[in-house]
Coordinates of C-alpha atoms and ligand atoms in Angstrom, one line a residue:
Chain A
M1 CA 141.8 172.1 45.7
T2 CA 138.9 173.8 44.1
V3 CA 138.3 177.4 44.7
S4 CA 134.8 178.0 45.8
S5 CA 134.3 181.5 44.5
S6 CA 132.1 183.3 42.0
A7 CA 135.0 185.4 40.8
T8 CA 137.5 182.7 40.0
Q9 CA 136.9 183.1 36.4
A10 CA 136.9 186.7 35.3
D11 CA 134.3 187.3 32.6
T12 CA 135.5 190.7 31.5
G13 CA 137.6 189.4 28.6
P14 CA 140.0 186.7 27.5
A15 CA 142.4 185.6 30.2
E16 CA 145.7 187.5 29.9
I17 CA 147.3 185.3 32.5
C18 CA 146.3 181.7 32.9
A19 CA 147.7 179.4 35.5
E20 CA 146.6 175.8 35.7
H21 CA 147.5 173.5 38.7
L22 CA 150.8 175.0 39.3
H23 CA 152.9 172.9 41.6
K24 CA 156.5 173.5 42.8
S25 CA 158.7 171.6 45.0
F26 CA 162.4 172.1 45.9
G27 CA 163.8 168.8 46.9
G28 CA 161.6 167.7 49.7
T29 CA 159.8 171.0 50.4
V30 CA 156.6 171.8 48.6
A31 CA 156.5 175.6 48.0
V32 CA 153.3 175.8 45.9
R33 CA 150.6 173.2 45.5
D34 CA 147.9 173.1 42.9
V35 CA 147.5 176.8 42.3
S36 CA 145.1 177.8 39.5
F37 CA 143.9 181.2 38.5
Q38 CA 143.1 183.5 35.6
V39 CA 143.6 187.2 35.2
A40 CA 141.6 189.1 32.6
R41 CA 143.0 191.8 30.4
G42 CA 143.0 195.2 32.3
E43 CA 142.6 193.7 35.7
V44 CA 144.7 194.6 38.7
I45 CA 145.0 191.6 40.9
G46 CA 146.8 191.1 44.2
F47 CA 148.5 188.1 45.7
L48 CA 148.2 188.3 49.4
G49 CA 149.8 186.1 52.0
P50 CA 152.3 186.0 54.8
N51 CA 156.0 185.4 54.2
G52 CA 156.7 182.0 52.9
A53 CA 153.1 181.6 51.5
G54 CA 154.5 180.9 48.0
K55 CA 153.7 184.2 46.4
S56 CA 157.2 184.6 44.9
T57 CA 157.4 181.0 43.8
T58 CA 154.0 181.3 42.0
L59 CA 155.0 184.5 40.3
R60 CA 158.3 183.0 39.3
M61 CA 156.6 180.1 37.6
V62 CA 154.2 182.5 35.8
T63 CA 157.1 184.8 34.7
G64 CA 159.1 181.8 33.5
V65 CA 162.0 182.3 35.9
F66 CA 161.8 178.6 36.5
P67 CA 159.3 176.0 35.2
P68 CA 156.7 174.5 37.5
T69 CA 157.2 171.0 38.8
S70 CA 153.8 170.3 37.3
G71 CA 151.0 172.3 35.8
R72 CA 151.3 175.1 33.3
A73 CA 150.9 178.8 32.9
S74 CA 150.5 181.2 29.9
I75 CA 150.8 184.9 29.3
A76 CA 148.9 186.5 26.5
G77 CA 148.0 183.1 25.3
H78 CA 151.6 181.8 25.1
D79 CA 152.8 179.0 27.3
V80 CA 155.6 180.3 29.5
V81 CA 157.7 177.2 29.0
R82 CA 157.0 176.1 25.5
E83 CA 156.7 179.5 24.0
A84 CA 158.9 181.3 26.5
I85 CA 160.1 184.0 24.2
L86 CA 156.7 185.0 22.9
A87 CA 155.3 185.0 26.4
R88 CA 158.1 187.1 27.7
R89 CA 157.7 189.7 25.0
N90 CA 154.4 190.6 26.7
L91 CA 155.8 190.7 30.2
G92 CA 157.3 193.3 32.5
Y93 CA 158.6 191.9 35.8
L94 CA 159.8 193.5 38.9
P95 CA 161.5 190.8 41.0
E96 CA 161.1 190.8 44.8
R97 CA 164.9 191.5 45.3
T98 CA 165.8 194.7 43.7
S99 CA 167.8 193.5 40.7
L100 CA 169.6 196.3 39.1
Y101 CA 173.2 196.7 38.0
S102 CA 174.4 199.3 40.5
D103 CA 177.4 200.2 38.3
M104 CA 175.3 201.5 35.4
A105 CA 173.7 205.0 34.9
V106 CA 169.9 204.9 34.9
T107 CA 169.6 205.6 31.2
D108 CA 172.3 203.1 30.3
Y109 CA 170.6 200.5 32.3
L110 CA 167.2 201.1 30.8
R111 CA 168.8 201.0 27.3
F112 CA 170.4 197.7 28.2
V113 CA 167.0 196.2 29.2
A114 CA 165.3 197.7 26.1
D115 CA 167.9 196.1 23.9
M116 CA 167.5 192.8 25.7
K117 CA 163.8 193.1 25.2
Q118 CA 164.4 193.3 21.5
I119 CA 162.6 196.6 21.2
P120 CA 163.3 198.0 17.7
A121 CA 166.5 200.0 17.8
R122 CA 164.9 203.2 16.5
E123 CA 162.3 203.1 19.3
V124 CA 164.7 202.5 22.2
T125 CA 165.3 206.2 23.0
K126 CA 161.6 206.9 22.8
T127 CA 160.5 204.0 25.1
V128 CA 163.3 204.7 27.6
T129 CA 162.2 208.4 27.8
W130 CA 158.6 207.4 28.1
A131 CA 159.3 204.9 30.9
M132 CA 161.4 207.4 32.8
G133 CA 158.6 209.9 32.5
A134 CA 156.0 207.4 33.6
T135 CA 158.0 206.6 36.7
G136 CA 159.2 210.1 37.5
I137 CA 162.9 209.4 37.2
E138 CA 164.0 211.8 34.4
H139 CA 165.9 214.0 36.8
V140 CA 168.1 211.1 38.0
S141 CA 168.7 209.7 34.5
H142 CA 172.5 210.2 34.6
R143 CA 173.0 209.1 38.1
L144 CA 174.5 205.6 38.9
V145 CA 171.8 203.2 39.9
G146 CA 173.8 202.2 43.0
N147 CA 173.8 205.8 44.3
L148 CA 170.0 206.2 44.2
S149 CA 167.7 205.9 47.3
K150 CA 165.8 202.7 47.7
G151 CA 162.6 204.4 46.5
Y152 CA 164.2 205.6 43.4
R153 CA 165.8 202.2 42.7
Q154 CA 162.3 200.7 42.9
R155 CA 161.1 203.3 40.4
V156 CA 164.0 202.3 38.1
G157 CA 162.9 198.7 38.5
I158 CA 159.3 199.6 37.5
A159 CA 160.6 201.7 34.6
Q160 CA 162.5 198.6 33.4
A161 CA 159.4 196.5 33.7
V162 CA 157.2 198.9 31.6
L163 CA 159.8 199.3 28.8
G164 CA 158.2 198.3 25.5
D165 CA 154.7 198.7 27.1
P166 CA 154.1 195.0 27.8
S167 CA 150.5 194.0 28.3
V168 CA 151.2 192.2 31.6
L169 CA 153.1 193.6 34.5
I170 CA 154.1 191.4 37.4
L171 CA 155.4 193.1 40.5
D172 CA 156.7 191.1 43.4
E173 CA 156.3 193.0 46.7
P174 CA 156.9 196.4 45.0
T175 CA 156.6 198.4 48.2
S176 CA 158.5 196.2 50.7
G177 CA 161.5 197.8 52.4
L178 CA 160.5 201.4 51.5
D179 CA 159.7 204.2 53.9
P180 CA 156.1 205.3 54.3
E181 CA 156.3 208.2 51.9
Q182 CA 158.0 206.1 49.2
V183 CA 155.4 203.4 49.8
S184 CA 152.5 205.7 49.0
D185 CA 154.4 207.1 46.0
I186 CA 155.0 203.7 44.6
R187 CA 151.3 202.7 45.2
A188 CA 150.2 205.8 43.3
L189 CA 152.5 204.9 40.5
I190 CA 151.2 201.3 40.3
R191 CA 147.6 202.5 40.4
G192 CA 148.4 204.9 37.5
L193 CA 149.9 202.0 35.5
G194 CA 146.7 199.9 35.5
D195 CA 144.4 200.7 32.6
E196 CA 142.1 198.8 30.4
K197 CA 144.9 197.4 28.2
R198 CA 147.4 196.5 30.9
T199 CA 147.1 193.6 33.3
V200 CA 148.8 194.1 36.6
V201 CA 149.6 191.4 39.2
L202 CA 151.3 192.4 42.4
S203 CA 152.1 190.5 45.6
T204 CA 152.2 191.8 49.1
H205 CA 151.9 190.8 52.7
I206 CA 150.4 194.1 53.5
L207 CA 146.6 193.9 53.7
P208 CA 145.5 197.4 53.0
E209 CA 147.7 197.5 49.9
V210 CA 145.4 195.2 47.9
E211 CA 142.3 197.0 49.1
M212 CA 143.8 200.2 47.8
I213 CA 145.1 199.0 44.5
C214 CA 143.4 195.7 43.4
S215 CA 140.0 194.8 42.1
R216 CA 140.6 191.2 43.0
V217 CA 142.7 189.3 45.5
I218 CA 144.1 185.9 45.6
I219 CA 144.9 184.8 49.2
L220 CA 147.7 182.3 49.6
A221 CA 149.0 180.5 52.6
G222 CA 151.1 177.4 52.9
G223 CA 151.5 177.3 49.1
R224 CA 147.7 177.0 48.6
I225 CA 145.0 179.3 47.4
L226 CA 142.6 180.0 50.3
A227 CA 140.3 182.3 48.4
V228 CA 139.9 184.3 45.2
D229 CA 137.5 187.2 45.3
A230 CA 136.9 190.9 45.3
P231 CA 137.8 192.3 48.7
S232 CA 134.1 193.3 49.2
Q233 CA 132.7 189.9 48.1
L234 CA 134.9 188.0 50.5
E235 CA 133.3 189.8 53.4
R236 CA 129.9 188.7 52.4
R237 CA 131.0 185.1 52.2
L238 CA 132.9 185.0 55.5
R239 CA 130.6 186.9 57.7
P240 CA 127.1 185.5 58.2
Y241 CA 125.7 188.9 59.2
K242 CA 126.0 192.6 58.2
E243 CA 127.2 194.5 61.2
F244 CA 126.4 198.0 62.5
A245 CA 128.1 199.7 65.4
A246 CA 126.1 202.1 67.6
R247 CA 127.8 204.3 70.2
V248 CA 125.5 205.2 73.0
V249 CA 125.9 207.0 76.3
E250 CA 124.4 204.2 78.3
A251 CA 123.8 200.6 77.2
S252 CA 121.1 199.3 79.5
D253 CA 119.7 195.7 79.3
V254 CA 116.3 197.2 78.4
L255 CA 117.9 198.9 75.3
L256 CA 119.5 195.6 74.2
T257 CA 116.3 193.7 74.6
S258 CA 114.4 196.3 72.6
L259 CA 117.0 196.3 69.8
R260 CA 116.6 192.5 69.6
T261 CA 113.0 193.0 68.6
V262 CA 113.8 194.9 65.5
D263 CA 113.1 192.9 62.3
H264 CA 116.0 191.0 60.8
V265 CA 118.3 191.6 63.8
A266 CA 120.1 188.4 64.6
E267 CA 122.3 189.5 67.4
V268 CA 123.1 192.4 69.7
V269 CA 126.2 192.5 71.7
V270 CA 128.0 195.1 73.8
E271 CA 131.6 195.5 72.7
A272 CA 134.2 195.1 75.4
A273 CA 135.3 198.7 76.2
P274 CA 138.7 199.3 74.6
A275 CA 141.1 201.8 76.1
D276 CA 140.0 204.5 73.8
E277 CA 140.9 207.6 75.8
E278 CA 143.2 209.0 73.1
S279 CA 140.5 209.2 70.5
G280 CA 138.2 210.9 73.0
A281 CA 135.4 208.5 72.3
E282 CA 132.8 208.3 75.0
G283 CA 130.0 205.9 75.7
T284 CA 129.7 202.3 74.8
R285 CA 129.7 200.6 71.5
I286 CA 127.0 198.1 70.7
L287 CA 127.3 195.8 67.7
V288 CA 124.0 195.0 66.0
R289 CA 124.2 192.1 63.5
L290 CA 121.6 192.0 60.7
E291 CA 120.8 189.4 58.1
H292 CA 122.5 190.3 54.8
G293 CA 120.5 192.5 52.4
F294 CA 118.6 194.5 55.1
D295 CA 119.4 197.9 56.3
M296 CA 117.5 198.6 59.5
R297 CA 119.5 201.7 60.6
R298 CA 116.4 203.9 60.9
E299 CA 114.6 201.4 63.2
I300 CA 117.8 200.9 65.3
A301 CA 118.3 204.6 65.7
S302 CA 114.8 205.3 66.7
K303 CA 114.8 202.5 69.3
I304 CA 118.0 204.0 70.9
V305 CA 116.7 207.5 70.8
D306 CA 113.2 206.5 72.1
G307 CA 114.8 204.6 74.9
G308 CA 116.7 207.7 76.0
A309 CA 120.1 205.9 75.7
G310 CA 121.7 208.9 73.9
L311 CA 122.8 208.0 70.4
L312 CA 126.3 209.3 69.7
E313 CA 127.1 207.5 66.4
L314 CA 125.9 204.8 64.1
Q315 CA 127.9 203.3 61.3
P316 CA 128.4 200.1 59.4
V317 CA 131.3 197.9 60.3
V318 CA 133.4 196.9 57.3
M319 CA 135.4 193.8 57.7
T320 CA 139.1 194.5 57.3
L321 CA 141.2 192.2 55.1
E322 CA 143.1 191.4 58.2
E323 CA 140.0 189.8 59.7
I324 CA 139.2 188.1 56.5
F325 CA 142.6 186.6 56.3
L326 CA 142.6 185.3 59.9
K327 CA 139.2 183.9 59.3
L328 CA 140.2 182.1 56.1
V329 CA 143.3 180.6 57.7
G330 CA 141.2 179.5 60.7
E331 CA 138.7 177.9 58.3
T332 CA 141.4 175.9 56.5
H333 CA 142.9 174.7 59.8
E334 CA 139.5 173.5 60.9
S335 CA 138.8 171.7 57.7
Q336 CA 142.2 170.0 57.9
R337 CA 141.6 168.9 61.4
S338 CA 138.2 167.3 60.7
Chain W
M1 CA 172.4 188.1 18.0
R2 CA 171.4 191.5 19.3
A3 CA 170.8 190.0 22.8
V4 CA 174.3 188.4 22.7
L5 CA 176.0 191.6 21.7
T6 CA 174.0 193.7 24.2
M7 CA 175.0 191.3 27.0
A8 CA 178.6 191.3 25.8
K9 CA 178.7 195.1 25.7
R10 CA 177.3 195.5 29.2
E11 CA 179.8 192.9 30.6
F12 CA 182.8 194.3 28.8
F13 CA 182.2 197.9 30.0
A14 CA 181.4 196.6 33.5
Y15 CA 185.0 195.3 33.7
F16 CA 186.3 198.8 33.4
G17 CA 183.9 200.2 36.0
S18 CA 186.0 198.5 38.8
P19 CA 189.7 198.9 39.7
T20 CA 190.1 195.1 39.5
A21 CA 190.3 195.2 35.7
Y22 CA 193.2 197.7 35.8
V23 CA 195.0 195.7 38.4
L24 CA 194.6 192.5 36.2
L25 CA 195.8 194.4 33.1
A26 CA 198.8 195.7 35.0
V27 CA 199.7 192.4 36.5
Y28 CA 199.4 190.6 33.1
L29 CA 201.5 193.3 31.3
G30 CA 204.1 193.3 34.1
L31 CA 204.5 189.5 34.4
T32 CA 204.4 188.8 30.6
G33 CA 207.0 191.6 30.0
Y34 CA 209.2 190.2 32.8
F35 CA 209.0 186.6 31.5
F36 CA 209.7 187.7 28.0
Y37 CA 212.7 189.7 29.1
S38 CA 214.2 186.9 31.2
D39 CA 213.6 184.4 28.4
V40 CA 215.4 186.6 26.0
A41 CA 218.3 187.0 28.4
F42 CA 218.4 183.2 28.9
F43 CA 218.4 182.7 25.1
V44 CA 221.2 185.2 24.6
T45 CA 223.4 184.0 27.5
F46 CA 223.2 180.4 26.6
G47 CA 223.5 181.0 22.9
A48 CA 220.7 178.8 21.7
Q49 CA 220.3 178.5 18.0
Y50 CA 216.7 178.3 17.1
L51 CA 214.2 181.0 18.1
A52 CA 211.3 178.7 17.9
T53 CA 212.5 176.0 20.3
G54 CA 215.0 178.1 22.2
L55 CA 213.0 181.2 22.9
W56 CA 209.3 181.2 21.8
R57 CA 208.6 177.9 23.4
Y58 CA 209.8 179.2 26.7
V59 CA 208.0 182.6 26.3
F60 CA 204.7 180.8 25.6
I61 CA 205.1 178.3 28.3
D62 CA 205.7 181.2 30.7
Y63 CA 202.7 183.2 29.3
R64 CA 200.6 180.1 30.0
L65 CA 201.3 180.5 33.7
V66 CA 200.4 184.2 33.8
T67 CA 197.2 183.5 31.9
L68 CA 196.4 180.7 34.3
L69 CA 196.9 183.1 37.2
V70 CA 194.8 186.0 35.8
M71 CA 191.9 184.4 33.8
P72 CA 190.0 182.9 36.7
L73 CA 189.9 186.4 38.2
V74 CA 188.6 187.7 35.0
T75 CA 185.7 185.2 34.7
M76 CA 184.8 184.8 38.4
R77 CA 182.3 187.7 38.4
L78 CA 180.4 186.8 35.2
F79 CA 177.5 184.9 36.8
A80 CA 178.4 185.0 40.5
E81 CA 177.8 188.8 40.5
E82 CA 174.5 188.4 38.8
R83 CA 173.4 185.9 41.4
K84 CA 174.6 188.2 44.2
L85 CA 172.8 191.2 42.9
G86 CA 169.7 189.2 42.0
T87 CA 169.9 190.6 38.5
I88 CA 170.0 187.1 37.1
E89 CA 166.3 186.7 37.9
L90 CA 165.4 189.5 35.6
L91 CA 167.6 188.1 32.8
W92 CA 165.6 184.9 33.1
T93 CA 162.4 186.7 32.3
L94 CA 163.6 188.8 29.4
P95 CA 162.9 187.4 25.9
V96 CA 166.3 185.9 25.5
R97 CA 167.6 182.3 25.8
D98 CA 170.1 181.1 28.4
Y99 CA 172.6 180.3 25.7
Q100 CA 172.5 183.9 24.5
I101 CA 173.3 185.2 28.0
I102 CA 176.1 182.7 28.2
L103 CA 177.5 183.6 24.8
G104 CA 177.3 187.3 25.6
K105 CA 179.3 186.9 28.8
F106 CA 181.7 184.6 27.1
L107 CA 182.3 187.2 24.4
A108 CA 182.9 189.9 26.9
A109 CA 185.5 187.9 28.8
W110 CA 187.0 187.0 25.5
A111 CA 187.3 190.6 24.5
F112 CA 188.9 191.4 27.8
F113 CA 191.3 188.5 27.2
G114 CA 192.0 190.0 23.8
V115 CA 193.2 193.2 25.5
L116 CA 195.4 191.2 27.7
V117 CA 196.9 189.3 24.8
L118 CA 197.6 192.6 22.9
L119 CA 199.5 193.8 25.9
A120 CA 201.5 190.6 26.0
L121 CA 202.4 191.0 22.3
I122 CA 204.1 194.4 22.9
P123 CA 207.4 192.8 23.8
F124 CA 207.3 190.8 20.6
G125 CA 206.9 194.1 18.7
V126 CA 209.8 195.7 20.5
F127 CA 212.0 192.6 19.8
Y128 CA 211.0 192.6 16.1
V129 CA 212.1 196.2 15.7
F130 CA 215.6 195.4 16.8
H131 CA 215.8 191.9 15.5
P132 CA 213.3 190.9 12.8
F133 CA 212.3 187.2 13.0
D134 CA 210.2 184.6 11.3
L135 CA 206.6 185.2 12.3
G136 CA 205.3 181.7 11.8
P137 CA 206.3 180.0 15.0
P138 CA 205.2 182.8 17.3
A139 CA 201.9 183.0 15.4
A140 CA 201.3 179.3 16.2
G141 CA 202.2 180.0 19.8
L142 CA 199.7 182.9 19.8
L143 CA 197.0 180.7 18.4
G144 CA 197.7 178.2 21.1
L145 CA 197.6 181.0 23.8
V146 CA 194.3 182.2 22.5
L147 CA 192.8 178.7 22.5
L148 CA 194.2 178.1 26.0
G149 CA 192.8 181.4 27.3
T150 CA 189.4 180.7 25.6
A151 CA 189.4 177.3 27.3
F152 CA 190.1 179.0 30.7
I153 CA 187.2 181.4 30.0
A154 CA 184.8 178.6 29.3
C155 CA 185.8 176.8 32.5
G156 CA 185.7 179.9 34.6
L157 CA 182.3 180.9 33.2
A158 CA 180.9 177.5 34.1
A159 CA 182.4 177.8 37.6
S160 CA 180.9 181.2 38.1
T161 CA 177.4 179.9 37.6
L162 CA 177.7 177.7 40.7
S163 CA 177.3 180.2 43.5
E164 CA 177.1 183.9 44.2
N165 CA 180.5 183.9 45.7
Q166 CA 183.3 185.1 43.4
V167 CA 186.1 183.5 45.5
V168 CA 184.4 180.1 45.2
S169 CA 184.1 180.6 41.5
A170 CA 187.8 181.5 41.1
M171 CA 188.9 178.7 43.3
V172 CA 186.8 176.1 41.5
T173 CA 188.3 177.3 38.2
Y174 CA 191.9 177.1 39.6
G175 CA 191.1 173.6 40.9
I176 CA 189.9 172.3 37.6
L177 CA 192.6 173.9 35.5
V178 CA 195.4 172.8 37.8
F179 CA 194.0 169.3 37.9
F180 CA 194.1 169.3 34.1
W181 CA 197.6 170.5 34.3
F182 CA 199.0 168.0 36.8
M183 CA 197.0 164.9 36.0
T184 CA 199.8 163.4 33.9
W185 CA 202.5 164.1 36.4
N186 CA 202.1 161.1 38.6
E187 CA 203.4 158.7 35.9
A188 CA 204.7 156.2 38.4
V189 CA 201.3 155.3 39.7
G190 CA 199.3 154.6 36.6
S191 CA 199.8 152.0 33.9
E192 CA 201.2 153.1 30.6
E193 CA 197.7 152.9 29.0
L194 CA 196.3 155.2 31.6
I195 CA 199.0 157.7 31.2
R196 CA 198.4 157.7 27.4
V197 CA 194.7 158.4 28.0
L198 CA 195.5 161.1 30.5
T199 CA 198.0 162.8 28.2
L200 CA 195.2 162.9 25.6
L201 CA 193.0 164.7 28.2
S202 CA 195.6 166.9 29.7
L203 CA 195.1 170.6 28.9
F204 CA 198.8 171.6 28.8
D205 CA 200.1 168.6 26.9
H206 CA 198.1 169.9 24.0
Y207 CA 199.6 173.4 24.4
Y208 CA 203.2 172.5 24.1
S209 CA 203.3 171.9 20.4
F210 CA 201.7 175.3 19.8
A211 CA 204.3 176.8 22.0
S212 CA 207.1 175.2 19.9
G213 CA 205.5 176.6 16.7
K214 CA 203.5 173.5 15.5
V215 CA 199.8 173.6 14.8
Q216 CA 198.2 170.1 15.0
T217 CA 194.6 169.4 14.2
V218 CA 194.2 167.1 17.2
D219 CA 195.3 169.9 19.5
V220 CA 192.9 172.4 18.0
L221 CA 190.1 169.8 18.3
Y222 CA 191.0 169.2 21.9
F223 CA 190.6 172.8 22.8
V224 CA 187.4 173.2 20.8
F225 CA 186.0 170.2 22.6
F226 CA 187.1 171.5 26.0
I227 CA 185.5 174.9 25.3
F228 CA 182.2 173.4 24.2
F229 CA 182.1 171.0 27.1
F230 CA 182.4 173.8 29.7
L231 CA 180.0 176.1 27.8
Y232 CA 177.5 173.3 27.9
A233 CA 178.2 172.7 31.5
A234 CA 177.4 176.4 32.2
L235 CA 174.1 176.1 30.3
R236 CA 173.1 173.0 32.3
S237 CA 174.1 174.7 35.5
L238 CA 171.9 177.8 34.7
Q239 CA 169.0 175.4 34.0
S240 CA 169.4 173.8 37.3
R241 CA 167.2 176.6 38.6
S242 CA 164.3 174.4 37.7
W243 CA 165.0 172.3 40.8
R244 CA 167.3 174.6 42.7
G245 CA 165.2 177.7 42.6
V246 CA 166.6 181.2 42.6
V247 CA 169.5 181.3 45.0
Ligands
ADP1 N1 165.0 177.7 46.2 C1 164.3 177.2 47.2 N2 164.7 176.1 47.8 C2 164.0 175.6 48.9 N3 162.8 176.1 49.3 C3 162.4 177.2 48.8 C4 163.1 177.9 47.7 N4 162.4 179.0 47.3 C5 161.4 179.0 48.1 N5 161.3 178.0 49.0 C6 160.3 177.8 50.0 O1 159.1 177.9 49.5 C7 158.2 178.6 50.3 C8 157.5 179.7 49.6 O2 158.4 180.7 49.4 P1 158.1 182.1 48.6 O3 157.4 181.8 47.4 O4 159.4 182.9 48.5 O5 157.1 182.8 49.6 P2 156.6 184.3 49.7 O6 157.1 185.0 48.4 O7 155.1 184.2 49.7 O8 157.2 184.9 50.9 C9 158.9 179.0 51.5 O9 158.7 178.1 52.6 C10 160.4 178.9 51.1 O10 161.2 178.5 52.2
MG2 MG1 158.2 186.6 48.3

C-alpha cells in the first residue's frame, strides 16, 4: 500500500526511525501488513487506531521485541535486527503492559535498568536522579514499585525509558488505564519530554491525545496504515469544503437562498436540531460550506444581519480526529468493495 | 558481563524478597540433616566398614532426592514470573543479548543452590569434628551433587521459559527429570542394546559413581552436555517470540 500523503517523508532532518514494509503474522493471523514510515529527529508522532489495529505489534517490531516476518526497521541508523545492540542503545521503551518488578524499590529498579543499559557506572546515580526528577517521582524513590498507584507506576515506567537520555522514546499507550487526572499529568510529562533532540513515538486509541501531543499522526486499522499526516492537513484532504457554523434566531428559506448566492459558497444546510437545552443554546445552526482557501465570513454575516435573521454566533467548524478516522475507515471499506 | 551480573544480582535478591525462599532453605536443611542422621545411624547399627561405600554413597543418593524435590521450585519463577509481569518485554528491548539474560538467571539460581549446598554440608562438618575422615570421597560426591543441581537448574530454567505459569514450569521440570531417572528401570522391555544406550543417557546413572567417591571424565562430560543442552533449549525457547509473539 502506498501512502498518499505529502507528509510521509519528514524533511526536517535525517530519519531517526525508519520502518520499511513491516509485515508480521502469527501463525495464520496477519497482525501488521506492509507498514512503512519515517520519523525525523525531534518529531513527536502518534500511532492512532482502535484496539487490535496493530499498533503494539508495529512498535514491538521497531523496538526489536521480535523481528518482523518481513521488512525492516532502524533506529538512529542502526538496523533493529542486525545491529540490535546499537539500535537499542538509542532507545527508551514503555511497553503497553506496565512491566516493572513490583518487589523492587523505585531507585533499585532504576539502577537495575541503568546497569542493563550499560550506562557507565559512575553516571548511574546521576542519570537515575535526573530521570526521577524529570518524571516527578523523587519523593517515592524508596517505596516498593508494587505499592505505588497506577499513575506513579507509569511514571516509573517512563523514568526507566528516559534513563541514559536515549534519542528515541517509544511509548505504547502511555495513558491507558489511568484516571483522568493521571492522564493529564502523564500527557504533560510526555509533552515536556519532546524536544529538538528527542524523537517520541506514542500509540493511543484516544483521538484527542494525538491532537494534543503530536505533530504528525499515523492512522492504523486492520494492520494497515490508512493515513500519515499532520492532524490539520488530514482535514483538508478529507473534507472537500471548509465549513462555518452560523447560529441564527430564525432560519427562513429566504435566508438560505440568499446565503447560497455568496461567492464560493458550495452548500448551505440547516443542522438537525440537537437536544441542546443544557448548554442553553438557542436558535438554529446553519452550516455554510465554502471552497477551500476562501473566507467569506464577512459576507455571510452581513447577509444574515441584513435579512433580519438575528445572528447569534458564527464560527469555523474544525473536523475532529474522530470524524477523520471514521471517514478514513469508510474510504478504505469502499475502495475494498469496489 | 555487566549485564549478566546485574541480572544475576536482581534475581538472587528477588529470591529473598519472598517467603518461598526461606521455606525452601528450611526444607532443604531439614531433609538433608534428617537423611544424614539416619544414614549415619544405619552405618553405625550395621557396622559397615568403609565410609565411602557404606555411608557417603547413601548420604549423596539421599541428597539427590532432596535436591530433586527442591530445585524445580527454585527455578520455576525465573522466566515464568517475567512473562507474567510483562517485564520480559522490556528486557528484550534493552541493549543485552538473550544469552546474557539466561546466564544471569542461571547464575542467580546457581548461587541460591550454593546456599542450599552449604546448608547440606553442615552435618559433614559436625561429623568431622567428632570423627575426622578422609575428605576425598565426599568431595567427589559434592562435585557430583553440584553438577547434578546445575543440571536441574538448566532444565528448570528452560521449562520456566515455556509459559507464565510457575506450576506448569515446575511440573515440566519434574516430568523431565523423573523421566531421566526412571528411563532405565524398565529393563525387561527393551533389548540389551537399548538399555545400554539408555543407561548412557540416564541422569542418575552418571551420579552414582560420584556418590561412591569416583570422579569419571565421562560422567562429568555427560553433565556438561546436559547443562548446555538445556541452556540452549532455553535460548531457543526465548527466541520463539519471533513467531509466538509476546505472551
Ligand atoms: N502473539 C500473538 N498471537 C496471535 N495474534 C496476535 C498476537 N499478538 C497480536 N496479535 C493480533 O494482532 C492484531 C494486532 O494486535 P496489536 O498490535 O496488539 O493491536 P493494538 O496494539 O493496536 O491494539 C490483533 O488482532 C491481535 O489479536
Ligand atoms: Mg496495543
